[in-house]
mmCIF file of C-alpha atoms in Angstrom:
data_model
loop_
_atom_site.group_PDB
_atom_site.id
_atom_site.type_symbol
_atom_site.label_atom_id
_atom_site.label_comp_id
_atom_site.label_asym_id
_atom_site.label_seq_id
_atom_site.Cartn_x
_atom_site.Cartn_y
_atom_site.Cartn_z
ATOM 1 C CA ASP Q 1 -29.132 -164.647 100.344
ATOM 2 C CA GLU Q 2 -28.863 -167.774 98.120
ATOM 3 C CA ASP Q 3 -29.820 -166.058 94.896
ATOM 4 C CA ASN Q 4 -27.023 -164.020 95.331
ATOM 5 C CA LEU Q 5 -24.269 -166.141 96.989
ATOM 6 C CA ARG Q 6 -24.501 -168.655 93.666
ATOM 7 C CA TYR Q 7 -22.721 -165.901 91.183
ATOM 8 C CA LEU Q 8 -20.404 -165.264 93.553
ATOM 9 C CA LEU Q 9 -17.931 -167.839 92.482
ATOM 10 C CA GLY Q 10 -14.314 -168.544 93.492
ATOM 11 C CA HIS Q 11 -12.506 -169.648 96.523
ATOM 12 C CA ILE Q 12 -10.973 -166.330 97.740
ATOM 13 C CA ALA Q 13 -13.141 -162.560 98.575
ATOM 14 C CA ILE Q 14 -12.818 -160.285 101.300
ATOM 15 C CA GLY Q 15 -15.389 -157.679 102.364
ATOM 16 C CA HIS Q 16 -16.086 -155.060 104.309
ATOM 17 C CA THR Q 17 -19.012 -152.960 107.085
ATOM 18 C CA ARG Q 18 -17.843 -149.453 106.868
ATOM 19 C CA TYR Q 19 -17.897 -147.207 109.771
ATOM 20 C CA SER Q 20 -16.625 -143.756 108.149
ATOM 21 C CA THR Q 21 -14.418 -141.957 110.124
ATOM 22 C CA THR Q 22 -12.971 -139.919 107.530
ATOM 23 C CA GLY Q 23 -14.550 -140.054 103.739
ATOM 24 C CA ALA Q 24 -17.857 -139.172 103.905
ATOM 25 C CA PRO Q 25 -20.737 -141.575 104.080
ATOM 26 C CA LYS Q 26 -21.040 -142.087 100.396
ATOM 27 C CA LEU Q 27 -21.441 -144.988 97.994
ATOM 28 C CA ARG Q 28 -18.446 -143.624 96.526
ATOM 29 C CA ASN Q 29 -16.270 -144.299 99.660
ATOM 30 C CA THR Q 30 -17.907 -148.207 99.939
ATOM 31 C CA GLN Q 31 -15.067 -150.725 100.634
ATOM 32 C CA PRO Q 32 -13.312 -153.212 99.344
ATOM 33 C CA TYR Q 33 -11.934 -150.641 96.972
ATOM 34 C CA VAL Q 34 -10.543 -152.745 93.726
ATOM 35 C CA ILE Q 35 -8.623 -152.142 90.860
ATOM 36 C CA GLU Q 36 -6.568 -153.366 87.645
ATOM 37 C CA THR Q 37 -2.630 -153.551 87.363
ATOM 38 C CA LEU Q 38 -0.332 -155.062 85.956
ATOM 39 C CA ASP Q 39 -0.241 -157.640 87.912
ATOM 40 C CA GLY Q 40 -3.484 -158.495 88.144
ATOM 41 C CA PRO Q 41 -6.667 -157.851 90.323
ATOM 42 C CA LEU Q 42 -6.341 -155.634 93.422
ATOM 43 C CA ALA Q 43 -8.766 -155.056 96.323
ATOM 44 C CA ILE Q 44 -8.486 -153.731 99.736
ATOM 45 C CA ALA Q 45 -10.615 -153.762 102.833
ATOM 46 C CA HIS Q 46 -9.261 -151.343 105.381
ATOM 47 C CA ASN Q 47 -10.070 -150.456 109.412
ATOM 48 C CA GLY Q 48 -8.350 -147.457 110.874
ATOM 49 C CA ASN Q 49 -6.883 -143.895 109.794
ATOM 50 C CA LEU Q 50 -3.614 -142.918 107.987
ATOM 51 C CA ILE Q 51 -2.965 -139.935 109.648
ATOM 52 C CA ASN Q 52 0.034 -138.845 107.249
ATOM 53 C CA ALA Q 53 -3.099 -139.590 104.776
ATOM 54 C CA PRO Q 54 -2.840 -136.087 102.969
ATOM 55 C CA GLN Q 55 0.844 -136.072 102.075
ATOM 56 C CA LEU Q 56 0.399 -139.896 100.525
ATOM 57 C CA ARG Q 57 -2.725 -138.050 98.453
ATOM 58 C CA LEU Q 58 -0.631 -135.209 97.399
ATOM 59 C CA GLU Q 59 2.217 -137.328 96.261
ATOM 60 C CA LEU Q 60 0.138 -139.707 94.094
ATOM 61 C CA LEU Q 61 -1.159 -136.883 92.708
ATOM 62 C CA SER Q 62 1.623 -135.609 91.664
ATOM 63 C CA ARG Q 63 2.890 -138.581 90.093
ATOM 64 C CA GLY Q 64 -0.412 -137.925 87.558
ATOM 65 C CA VAL Q 65 -2.645 -141.204 90.131
ATOM 66 C CA GLY Q 66 -6.179 -140.129 89.728
ATOM 67 C CA LEU Q 67 -7.919 -140.727 93.156
ATOM 68 C CA SER Q 68 -11.576 -141.008 92.662
ATOM 69 C CA THR Q 69 -12.629 -141.491 96.698
ATOM 70 C CA SER Q 70 -11.907 -138.735 99.713
ATOM 71 C CA SER Q 71 -11.021 -141.963 101.521
ATOM 72 C CA ASP Q 72 -7.550 -142.935 102.766
ATOM 73 C CA SER Q 73 -8.028 -146.676 102.093
ATOM 74 C CA GLU Q 74 -8.008 -145.710 98.164
ATOM 75 C CA VAL Q 75 -4.201 -143.913 98.910
ATOM 76 C CA ILE Q 76 -3.163 -147.854 100.583
ATOM 77 C CA LEU Q 77 -4.931 -149.463 97.077
ATOM 78 C CA HIS Q 78 -2.820 -146.816 94.732
ATOM 79 C CA MET Q 79 0.660 -147.273 97.018
ATOM 80 C CA LEU Q 80 0.402 -150.723 96.645
ATOM 81 C CA ALA Q 81 -0.651 -150.386 93.109
ATOM 82 C CA GLY Q 82 2.762 -148.534 92.498
ATOM 83 C CA ALA Q 83 5.218 -150.045 94.546
ATOM 84 C CA GLY Q 84 7.927 -152.539 93.419
ATOM 85 C CA GLY Q 85 8.678 -156.345 93.763
ATOM 86 C CA ASP Q 86 5.872 -158.915 94.961
ATOM 87 C CA TRP Q 87 2.994 -158.358 96.770
ATOM 88 C CA ALA Q 88 4.755 -159.276 100.083
ATOM 89 C CA ALA Q 89 7.443 -156.331 99.076
ATOM 90 C CA ARG Q 90 5.162 -153.764 98.543
ATOM 91 C CA ILE Q 91 3.390 -154.469 101.761
ATOM 92 C CA ARG Q 92 6.353 -153.783 103.637
ATOM 93 C CA THR Q 93 7.000 -150.427 101.080
ATOM 94 C CA VAL Q 94 3.804 -149.184 102.006
ATOM 95 C CA MET Q 95 4.015 -150.027 105.896
ATOM 96 C CA ALA Q 96 7.685 -148.155 106.096
ATOM 97 C CA ARG Q 97 5.621 -145.208 104.924
ATOM 98 C CA ALA Q 98 2.016 -145.353 105.979
ATOM 99 C CA GLU Q 99 1.526 -143.654 109.461
ATOM 100 C CA GLY Q 100 -1.352 -144.707 111.617
ATOM 101 C CA ALA Q 101 -4.183 -147.346 112.466
ATOM 102 C CA TYR Q 102 -4.647 -149.957 109.746
ATOM 103 C CA ALA Q 103 -5.575 -153.337 109.748
ATOM 104 C CA LEU Q 104 -5.840 -154.546 106.292
ATOM 105 C CA THR Q 105 -7.147 -157.305 104.130
ATOM 106 C CA ILE Q 106 -5.581 -156.959 100.806
ATOM 107 C CA LEU Q 107 -7.067 -159.298 97.419
ATOM 108 C CA THR Q 108 -4.602 -160.512 94.996
ATOM 109 C CA ARG Q 109 -5.191 -162.642 91.713
ATOM 110 C CA ASN Q 110 -3.946 -165.999 94.307
ATOM 111 C CA ALA Q 111 -3.943 -164.986 97.819
ATOM 112 C CA VAL Q 112 -5.187 -162.808 100.731
ATOM 113 C CA TYR Q 113 -2.702 -160.624 102.559
ATOM 114 C CA GLY Q 114 -3.816 -159.402 106.408
ATOM 115 C CA VAL Q 115 -1.812 -156.892 107.929
ATOM 116 C CA ARG Q 116 -1.572 -155.129 111.332
ATOM 117 C CA ASP Q 117 -0.480 -151.739 112.100
ATOM 118 C CA PRO Q 118 2.939 -151.571 114.094
ATOM 119 C CA TRP Q 119 1.486 -149.833 116.668
ATOM 120 C CA GLY Q 120 -1.142 -152.634 116.846
ATOM 121 C CA LEU Q 121 -3.873 -150.062 117.217
ATOM 122 C CA ARG Q 122 -6.474 -151.781 115.542
ATOM 123 C CA PRO Q 123 -7.338 -155.451 115.990
ATOM 124 C CA LEU Q 124 -6.876 -158.458 113.143
ATOM 125 C CA VAL Q 125 -7.062 -162.528 113.805
ATOM 126 C CA LEU Q 126 -6.828 -165.538 112.154
ATOM 127 C CA GLY Q 127 -9.547 -168.356 111.944
ATOM 128 C CA ARG Q 128 -9.624 -171.631 110.271
ATOM 129 C CA LEU Q 129 -12.938 -173.033 108.922
ATOM 130 C CA ALA Q 130 -14.217 -176.788 109.059
ATOM 131 C CA SER Q 131 -13.846 -177.060 105.627
ATOM 132 C CA GLY Q 132 -9.511 -176.494 106.130
ATOM 133 C CA GLY Q 133 -9.358 -172.447 104.521
ATOM 134 C CA HIS Q 134 -9.105 -169.707 106.412
ATOM 135 C CA VAL Q 135 -10.145 -166.264 107.080
ATOM 136 C CA LEU Q 136 -9.157 -162.885 108.399
ATOM 137 C CA ALA Q 137 -11.651 -160.663 110.864
ATOM 138 C CA SER Q 138 -11.309 -157.460 113.163
ATOM 139 C CA GLU Q 139 -12.593 -159.921 115.893
ATOM 140 C CA SER Q 140 -12.431 -163.461 116.596
ATOM 141 C CA CYS Q 141 -16.747 -163.368 117.469
ATOM 142 C CA ALA Q 142 -16.863 -163.563 113.422
ATOM 143 C CA PHE Q 143 -15.623 -166.990 113.213
ATOM 144 C CA ALA Q 144 -18.291 -168.466 115.531
ATOM 145 C CA THR Q 145 -21.063 -167.726 113.031
ATOM 146 C CA ILE Q 146 -20.005 -169.232 110.519
ATOM 147 C CA GLY Q 147 -18.430 -172.485 111.918
ATOM 148 C CA ALA Q 148 -15.199 -171.664 111.974
ATOM 149 C CA GLU Q 149 -11.941 -171.517 115.238
ATOM 150 C CA MET Q 150 -9.702 -169.135 116.332
ATOM 151 C CA VAL Q 151 -6.416 -169.434 115.264
ATOM 152 C CA VAL Q 152 -4.297 -166.714 116.099
ATOM 153 C CA GLU Q 153 -3.894 -162.506 116.944
ATOM 154 C CA ILE Q 154 -1.833 -161.298 114.187
ATOM 155 C CA GLN Q 155 0.525 -159.125 116.236
ATOM 156 C CA PRO Q 156 1.632 -155.447 114.984
ATOM 157 C CA GLY Q 157 3.202 -154.989 112.404
ATOM 158 C CA GLU Q 158 2.964 -159.103 111.113
ATOM 159 C CA ILE Q 159 1.483 -159.933 107.425
ATOM 160 C CA VAL Q 160 -0.098 -163.236 106.532
ATOM 161 C CA ARG Q 161 -0.260 -164.474 103.960
ATOM 162 C CA ILE Q 162 -3.229 -166.766 103.063
ATOM 163 C CA ASP Q 163 -3.529 -169.085 99.670
ATOM 164 C CA ALA Q 164 -4.914 -172.736 98.636
ATOM 165 C CA SER Q 165 -1.472 -174.089 100.649
ATOM 166 C CA GLY Q 166 -2.366 -172.362 104.043
ATOM 167 C CA TYR Q 167 -0.630 -169.161 105.347
ATOM 168 C CA GLU Q 168 2.055 -167.580 106.242
ATOM 169 C CA ILE Q 169 2.776 -165.201 109.029
ATOM 170 C CA VAL Q 170 5.914 -162.794 108.547
ATOM 171 C CA GLN Q 171 7.237 -159.689 110.018
ATOM 172 C CA GLY Q 172 6.373 -156.869 108.267
ATOM 173 C CA ALA Q 173 7.883 -154.339 109.839
ATOM 174 C CA PRO Q 174 9.519 -153.391 113.274
ATOM 175 C CA PRO Q 175 6.999 -153.058 116.208
ATOM 176 C CA GLN Q 176 6.601 -149.747 117.219
ATOM 177 C CA ARG Q 177 5.639 -148.946 120.996
ATOM 178 C CA LEU Q 178 2.471 -150.839 120.934
ATOM 179 C CA ALA Q 179 -0.789 -148.735 121.553
ATOM 180 C CA PHE Q 180 -3.477 -151.008 120.962
ATOM 181 C CA CYS Q 181 -6.795 -148.779 121.447
ATOM 182 C CA THR Q 182 -8.302 -148.779 124.830
ATOM 183 C CA PHE Q 183 -11.927 -147.591 123.113
ATOM 184 C CA GLU Q 184 -12.060 -150.974 121.583
ATOM 185 C CA GLN Q 185 -12.141 -152.615 125.037
ATOM 186 C CA ILE Q 186 -14.728 -150.163 126.252
ATOM 187 C CA TYR Q 187 -16.960 -150.314 123.274
ATOM 188 C CA PHE Q 188 -16.326 -151.215 119.957
ATOM 189 C CA ALA Q 189 -15.685 -154.592 120.968
ATOM 190 C CA ARG Q 190 -18.467 -156.862 120.867
ATOM 191 C CA PRO Q 191 -18.236 -158.339 124.199
ATOM 192 C CA ASP Q 192 -17.940 -162.421 123.344
ATOM 193 C CA SER Q 193 -14.436 -161.420 121.228
ATOM 194 C CA LEU Q 194 -11.131 -162.326 122.954
ATOM 195 C CA PHE Q 195 -8.336 -159.626 122.733
ATOM 196 C CA ASN Q 196 -4.964 -160.933 124.462
ATOM 197 C CA GLY Q 197 -6.153 -164.193 125.221
ATOM 198 C CA LYS Q 198 -8.853 -161.828 127.478
ATOM 199 C CA LEU Q 199 -13.183 -162.131 126.714
ATOM 200 C CA VAL Q 200 -13.590 -159.220 126.450
ATOM 201 C CA HIS Q 201 -17.099 -159.275 128.238
ATOM 202 C CA GLN Q 202 -14.584 -159.567 131.146
ATOM 203 C CA THR Q 203 -13.089 -157.018 130.610
ATOM 204 C CA ARG Q 204 -15.918 -155.040 131.074
ATOM 205 C CA GLN Q 205 -16.872 -156.765 134.095
ATOM 206 C CA LYS Q 206 -13.719 -156.244 135.872
ATOM 207 C CA LEU Q 207 -14.394 -152.203 134.568
ATOM 208 C CA GLY Q 208 -16.987 -152.297 136.269
ATOM 209 C CA LYS Q 209 -15.985 -153.396 139.486
ATOM 210 C CA GLN Q 210 -12.987 -150.886 139.387
ATOM 211 C CA LEU Q 211 -15.642 -148.188 138.856
ATOM 212 C CA ALA Q 212 -17.831 -149.234 142.050
ATOM 213 C CA ARG Q 213 -14.966 -148.652 144.225
ATOM 214 C CA GLU Q 214 -14.033 -145.551 143.314
ATOM 215 C CA ALA Q 215 -17.301 -143.999 142.269
ATOM 216 C CA PRO Q 216 -20.141 -145.622 144.900
ATOM 217 C CA ALA Q 217 -23.133 -144.452 145.068
ATOM 218 C CA ASP Q 218 -25.927 -144.756 147.599
ATOM 219 C CA ALA Q 219 -28.847 -146.965 145.686
ATOM 220 C CA ASP Q 220 -31.213 -149.444 145.322
ATOM 221 C CA ILE Q 221 -30.637 -150.897 141.974
ATOM 222 C CA VAL Q 222 -27.787 -150.921 139.447
ATOM 223 C CA VAL Q 223 -29.282 -149.941 135.728
ATOM 224 C CA PRO Q 224 -26.944 -150.581 132.233
ATOM 225 C CA VAL Q 225 -27.680 -148.592 129.030
ATOM 226 C CA PRO Q 226 -27.758 -151.848 127.254
ATOM 227 C CA ASP Q 227 -26.249 -153.065 125.429
ATOM 228 C CA SER Q 228 -22.896 -151.396 125.420
ATOM 229 C CA GLY Q 229 -22.876 -150.789 129.005
ATOM 230 C CA THR Q 230 -24.164 -154.166 130.398
ATOM 231 C CA PRO Q 231 -21.373 -156.170 131.166
ATOM 232 C CA HIS Q 232 -19.661 -152.803 133.879
ATOM 233 C CA ALA Q 233 -22.875 -152.566 134.734
ATOM 234 C CA ILE Q 234 -22.427 -156.282 136.222
ATOM 235 C CA GLY Q 235 -19.332 -155.444 137.635
ATOM 236 C CA TYR Q 236 -20.462 -152.572 139.500
ATOM 237 C CA ALA Q 237 -23.330 -154.772 141.073
ATOM 238 C CA GLN Q 238 -21.223 -157.159 141.915
ATOM 239 C CA LYS Q 239 -18.261 -154.964 143.415
ATOM 240 C CA SER Q 240 -20.977 -152.407 144.888
ATOM 241 C CA GLY Q 241 -23.618 -155.369 147.034
ATOM 242 C CA ILE Q 242 -26.210 -153.923 144.645
ATOM 243 C CA PRO Q 243 -28.942 -155.103 143.050
ATOM 244 C CA TYR Q 244 -28.809 -155.276 138.986
ATOM 245 C CA SER Q 245 -31.696 -154.762 137.424
ATOM 246 C CA GLU Q 246 -32.812 -154.250 134.167
ATOM 247 C CA GLY Q 247 -34.699 -150.801 133.498
ATOM 248 C CA LEU Q 248 -34.376 -150.297 130.110
ATOM 249 C CA ILE Q 249 -34.953 -152.265 126.685
ATOM 250 C CA LYS Q 250 -33.130 -151.742 123.663
ATOM 251 C CA SER Q 251 -34.912 -152.144 120.174
ATOM 252 C CA ARG Q 252 -32.588 -155.071 118.717
ATOM 253 C CA TYR Q 253 -33.261 -152.932 115.396
ATOM 254 C CA ILE Q 254 -31.920 -149.744 115.735
ATOM 255 C CA GLY Q 255 -28.224 -150.213 115.618
ATOM 256 C CA ARG Q 256 -25.547 -148.340 117.934
ATOM 257 C CA THR Q 257 -25.845 -144.407 118.041
ATOM 258 C CA PHE Q 258 -22.439 -143.224 118.231
ATOM 259 C CA ILE Q 259 -21.334 -144.509 114.807
ATOM 260 C CA GLN Q 260 -24.115 -142.973 113.521
ATOM 261 C CA PRO Q 261 -22.481 -140.273 110.957
ATOM 262 C CA SER Q 262 -24.201 -137.056 112.015
ATOM 263 C CA ASN Q 263 -25.473 -136.053 115.191
ATOM 264 C CA GLU Q 264 -29.473 -135.968 113.949
ATOM 265 C CA LEU Q 265 -29.266 -139.185 113.542
ATOM 266 C CA ARG Q 266 -27.951 -140.230 116.905
ATOM 267 C CA LYS Q 267 -30.270 -137.955 118.862
ATOM 268 C CA VAL Q 268 -33.296 -139.407 116.672
ATOM 269 C CA GLY Q 269 -31.241 -142.881 117.327
ATOM 270 C CA VAL Q 270 -31.634 -142.349 121.120
ATOM 271 C CA ALA Q 271 -35.795 -141.552 121.216
ATOM 272 C CA MET Q 272 -36.553 -144.892 119.150
ATOM 273 C CA LYS Q 273 -33.654 -146.973 120.262
ATOM 274 C CA PHE Q 274 -34.617 -147.571 124.184
ATOM 275 C CA ASN Q 275 -37.762 -147.785 126.401
ATOM 276 C CA PRO Q 276 -38.383 -148.040 129.979
ATOM 277 C CA LEU Q 277 -39.069 -150.649 132.673
ATOM 278 C CA PRO Q 278 -41.684 -148.442 134.712
ATOM 279 C CA GLU Q 279 -42.066 -151.400 137.077
ATOM 280 C CA ASN Q 280 -38.483 -152.031 138.288
ATOM 281 C CA LEU Q 281 -37.986 -147.625 137.784
ATOM 282 C CA LYS Q 282 -40.534 -146.549 140.429
ATOM 283 C CA GLY Q 283 -39.995 -145.118 143.126
ATOM 284 C CA LYS Q 284 -36.020 -146.464 142.841
ATOM 285 C CA ARG Q 285 -32.767 -144.739 143.463
ATOM 286 C CA ILE Q 286 -30.671 -145.482 140.175
ATOM 287 C CA VAL Q 287 -26.432 -146.204 139.347
ATOM 288 C CA LEU Q 288 -27.259 -145.754 135.610
ATOM 289 C CA ILE Q 289 -23.796 -147.516 133.993
ATOM 290 C CA ASP Q 290 -22.940 -146.495 130.546
ATOM 291 C CA ASP Q 291 -19.768 -147.628 128.591
ATOM 292 C CA SER Q 292 -18.922 -143.782 127.336
ATOM 293 C CA ILE Q 293 -20.195 -140.710 127.322
ATOM 294 C CA VAL Q 294 -18.772 -139.156 124.026
ATOM 295 C CA ARG Q 295 -20.809 -135.640 123.003
ATOM 296 C CA GLY Q 296 -23.929 -136.110 125.216
ATOM 297 C CA ASN Q 297 -26.455 -137.110 122.964
ATOM 298 C CA THR Q 298 -27.700 -140.024 124.999
ATOM 299 C CA SER Q 299 -26.878 -139.321 128.682
ATOM 300 C CA GLY Q 300 -29.728 -136.620 128.994
ATOM 301 C CA PRO Q 301 -32.515 -138.284 127.082
ATOM 302 C CA LEU Q 302 -32.038 -141.519 129.345
ATOM 303 C CA VAL Q 303 -31.949 -139.949 132.236
ATOM 304 C CA ARG Q 304 -35.376 -138.129 131.992
ATOM 305 C CA MET Q 305 -36.506 -141.344 130.145
ATOM 306 C CA LEU Q 306 -35.562 -142.480 133.815
ATOM 307 C CA ARG Q 307 -37.137 -140.214 135.385
ATOM 308 C CA ASN Q 308 -40.088 -140.027 133.913
ATOM 309 C CA ALA Q 309 -40.715 -143.898 134.064
ATOM 310 C CA GLY Q 310 -40.831 -142.799 137.989
ATOM 311 C CA ALA Q 311 -37.318 -142.681 139.032
ATOM 312 C CA LYS Q 312 -36.673 -140.840 142.607
ATOM 313 C CA GLU Q 313 -32.891 -139.979 141.813
ATOM 314 C CA VAL Q 314 -30.596 -141.019 138.509
ATOM 315 C CA HIS Q 315 -26.559 -141.361 140.078
ATOM 316 C CA VAL Q 316 -24.825 -141.278 136.420
ATOM 317 C CA ARG Q 317 -20.994 -143.694 136.767
ATOM 318 C CA VAL Q 318 -19.606 -143.881 133.652
ATOM 319 C CA ALA Q 319 -17.119 -146.869 133.052
ATOM 320 C CA CYS Q 320 -13.815 -144.729 131.149
ATOM 321 C CA PRO Q 321 -12.481 -141.502 131.830
ATOM 322 C CA PRO Q 322 -13.658 -138.261 130.300
ATOM 323 C CA ILE Q 323 -12.724 -138.246 126.296
ATOM 324 C CA LYS Q 324 -11.022 -134.849 126.235
ATOM 325 C CA PHE Q 325 -9.162 -134.916 123.174
ATOM 326 C CA PRO Q 326 -10.030 -136.234 119.326
ATOM 327 C CA CYS Q 327 -9.272 -139.526 117.805
ATOM 328 C CA PHE Q 328 -7.464 -139.623 114.255
ATOM 329 C CA MET Q 329 -6.491 -143.253 114.322
ATOM 330 C CA GLY Q 330 -10.220 -144.918 113.390
ATOM 331 C CA VAL Q 331 -12.798 -143.677 115.551
ATOM 332 C CA ASP Q 332 -15.348 -141.047 114.887
ATOM 333 C CA MET Q 333 -14.258 -138.240 117.092
ATOM 334 C CA ALA Q 334 -12.125 -135.846 115.196
ATOM 335 C CA SER Q 335 -13.184 -132.670 116.777
ATOM 336 C CA GLN Q 336 -12.850 -131.098 120.485
ATOM 337 C CA ASP Q 337 -16.258 -129.315 119.780
ATOM 338 C CA GLU Q 338 -17.992 -132.449 119.673
ATOM 339 C CA LEU Q 339 -16.236 -133.835 122.638
ATOM 340 C CA ILE Q 340 -18.822 -132.399 125.581
ATOM 341 C CA ALA Q 341 -16.123 -133.113 128.676
ATOM 342 C CA ALA Q 342 -13.531 -131.115 126.351
ATOM 343 C CA ASN Q 343 -15.963 -128.728 126.786
ATOM 344 C CA LYS Q 344 -17.378 -128.906 130.189
ATOM 345 C CA SER Q 345 -16.252 -129.732 133.501
ATOM 346 C CA ILE Q 346 -18.039 -132.639 135.003
ATOM 347 C CA ASP Q 347 -20.153 -130.722 137.466
ATOM 348 C CA GLU Q 348 -21.476 -129.214 134.259
ATOM 349 C CA ILE Q 349 -21.943 -132.267 132.233
ATOM 350 C CA CYS Q 350 -24.001 -133.694 134.932
ATOM 351 C CA THR Q 351 -25.776 -130.421 135.305
ATOM 352 C CA HIS Q 352 -26.474 -130.601 131.372
ATOM 353 C CA ILE Q 353 -27.923 -134.305 131.523
ATOM 354 C CA GLY Q 354 -29.815 -133.734 134.607
ATOM 355 C CA ALA Q 355 -28.244 -136.426 136.726
ATOM 356 C CA ASP Q 356 -28.217 -136.384 140.383
ATOM 357 C CA SER Q 357 -24.617 -137.102 140.516
ATOM 358 C CA LEU Q 358 -22.070 -138.186 137.858
ATOM 359 C CA ALA Q 359 -18.691 -139.516 137.660
ATOM 360 C CA PHE Q 360 -16.349 -140.888 135.636
ATOM 361 C CA LEU Q 361 -13.768 -143.616 135.938
ATOM 362 C CA SER Q 362 -10.365 -142.542 136.671
ATOM 363 C CA ILE Q 363 -7.402 -143.175 133.740
ATOM 364 C CA SER Q 364 -5.162 -145.213 136.772
ATOM 365 C CA GLY Q 365 -8.370 -147.159 137.604
ATOM 366 C CA MET Q 366 -8.960 -148.174 133.794
ATOM 367 C CA MET Q 367 -5.313 -149.535 133.347
ATOM 368 C CA ARG Q 368 -5.971 -150.882 136.561
ATOM 369 C CA ALA Q 369 -8.156 -152.983 135.062
ATOM 370 C CA LEU Q 370 -6.473 -153.854 132.193
ATOM 371 C CA LYS Q 371 -4.133 -155.604 134.632
ATOM 372 C CA THR Q 372 -1.233 -152.944 132.164
ATOM 373 C CA GLU Q 373 0.111 -150.130 132.820
ATOM 374 C CA ASN Q 374 1.661 -149.275 129.365
ATOM 375 C CA GLY Q 375 0.532 -150.996 125.682
ATOM 376 C CA TYR Q 376 -2.085 -149.050 125.082
ATOM 377 C CA CYS Q 377 -4.053 -145.446 123.255
ATOM 378 C CA ASN Q 378 -5.236 -143.586 125.619
ATOM 379 C CA ALA Q 379 -4.918 -140.464 123.468
ATOM 380 C CA CYS Q 380 -8.904 -139.295 123.724
ATOM 381 C CA PHE Q 381 -8.246 -139.520 127.457
ATOM 382 C CA THR Q 382 -4.807 -137.693 127.560
ATOM 383 C CA GLY Q 383 -4.316 -135.796 124.854
ATOM 384 C CA GLU Q 384 -0.810 -137.801 124.597
ATOM 385 C CA TYR Q 385 -0.483 -139.984 120.869
ATOM 386 C CA PRO Q 386 1.357 -142.499 119.839
ATOM 387 C CA PHE Q 387 2.870 -140.722 116.549
ATOM 388 C CA SER Q 388 5.123 -137.631 116.786
ATOM 389 C CA THR Q 389 2.335 -135.370 115.361
ATOM 390 C CA PRO Q 390 -0.907 -136.332 114.900
ATOM 391 C CA ILE Q 391 -3.267 -135.142 111.543
ATOM 392 C CA PRO Q 392 -3.858 -131.451 112.227
ATOM 393 C CA LEU Q 393 -7.729 -130.584 111.935
ATOM 394 C CA ILE Q 394 -7.788 -128.141 109.287
ATOM 395 C CA GLU Q 395 -6.496 -130.611 106.804
ATOM 396 C CA LEU Q 396 -9.087 -133.258 108.528
ATOM 397 C CA GLN Q 397 -12.264 -130.253 107.380
ATOM 398 C CA GLU Q 398 -10.323 -130.220 104.032
ATOM 399 C CA LYS Q 399 -10.088 -133.542 102.909
ATOM 400 C CA GLU Q 400 -14.060 -133.812 104.071
ATOM 401 C CA LYS Q 401 -15.189 -130.504 101.475
ATOM 402 C CA PHE Q 402 -13.082 -132.354 99.119
ATOM 403 C CA ALA Q 403 -15.626 -135.856 100.209
ATOM 404 C CA ASP Q 404 -17.983 -133.429 98.905
ATOM 405 C CA VAL Q 405 -17.347 -133.343 94.997
ATOM 406 C CA TRP Q 406 -19.079 -136.411 94.273
ATOM 407 C CA GLY Q 407 -22.729 -137.504 94.726
ATOM 408 C CA ASP Q 408 -23.173 -140.610 95.847
#
């Protein structure tokens, strides 16, 4: 509010809204991280995960660098502080060592830097304010809310420097085999964002249309799981000719259940998040469209909710392939034990959630809808990671134990 903002003096700043993927969801792990260096204050905010963070952490500790959190983002901060040269040279040094997903904003005394990993796993975009200043964000949708306009997407391996004179983009590391996260297109990104010049909402409609081609259903209405499944459901309805109808109302006061930090919170979130519309559902055969099924916490309760509201049949269609493998690059699914498709067949999942039928979009169909055969990371579907060796699960588990040493 205005009372808080009036104390924030200065012309450069960074901020962060944390979704915990490594490091416990505690106040100590909140970003941005800020330290003092011989060259002035240094702050960092990070979207992604480093898969070689355990090794880098040990190197820092062996040199006597004290770490106060369990987040890999703090590792990047101290690597920057300890590197030589100007800030651009330090960033290049870190990029040469860091393996994994990272979109960074870095604040120094006189400039803000934006950095995107050489694989392009996580997005980063540059905008221009009406006043002439510049802003960085993970998604272009952030610009409209502050009256800014899109300038350019930062490309893999690039560094952008923003100061009082404007901005400059340079190559910080050679681009690697491109591996943009498919899950950004399917779920994470807001529908009104642009990736590679394409509106996410339109991409999701294409995924829904491809799903209708591959997995038709004999039904009366197409119902989305709002809000993330809505564009996919629109596409499915357009292609199948089955009328689109709202059958579930989502509470605007409950956040996205997938990104809640525990299964208990996710399950409670489902019960509080949705209410059915019995008038639209009674006696109807429904195609329920969801963007994905990760842990299976949402689908079963929703199917039961629709049946209790009078639905005659519920056929579930999912606008991405089964998620069978963990992600170590910035998505909170680091264990196969929690992934329902890694432990059950499609028929078993169908029985588990109580649906009349269940089908997923194929990998080839997904890539056809994205109009590409490569350039994306599909590791959560295929198990083929863009790096030579993903971080071992045991190391991740040890890291989480480390997180519990401190309180909130």
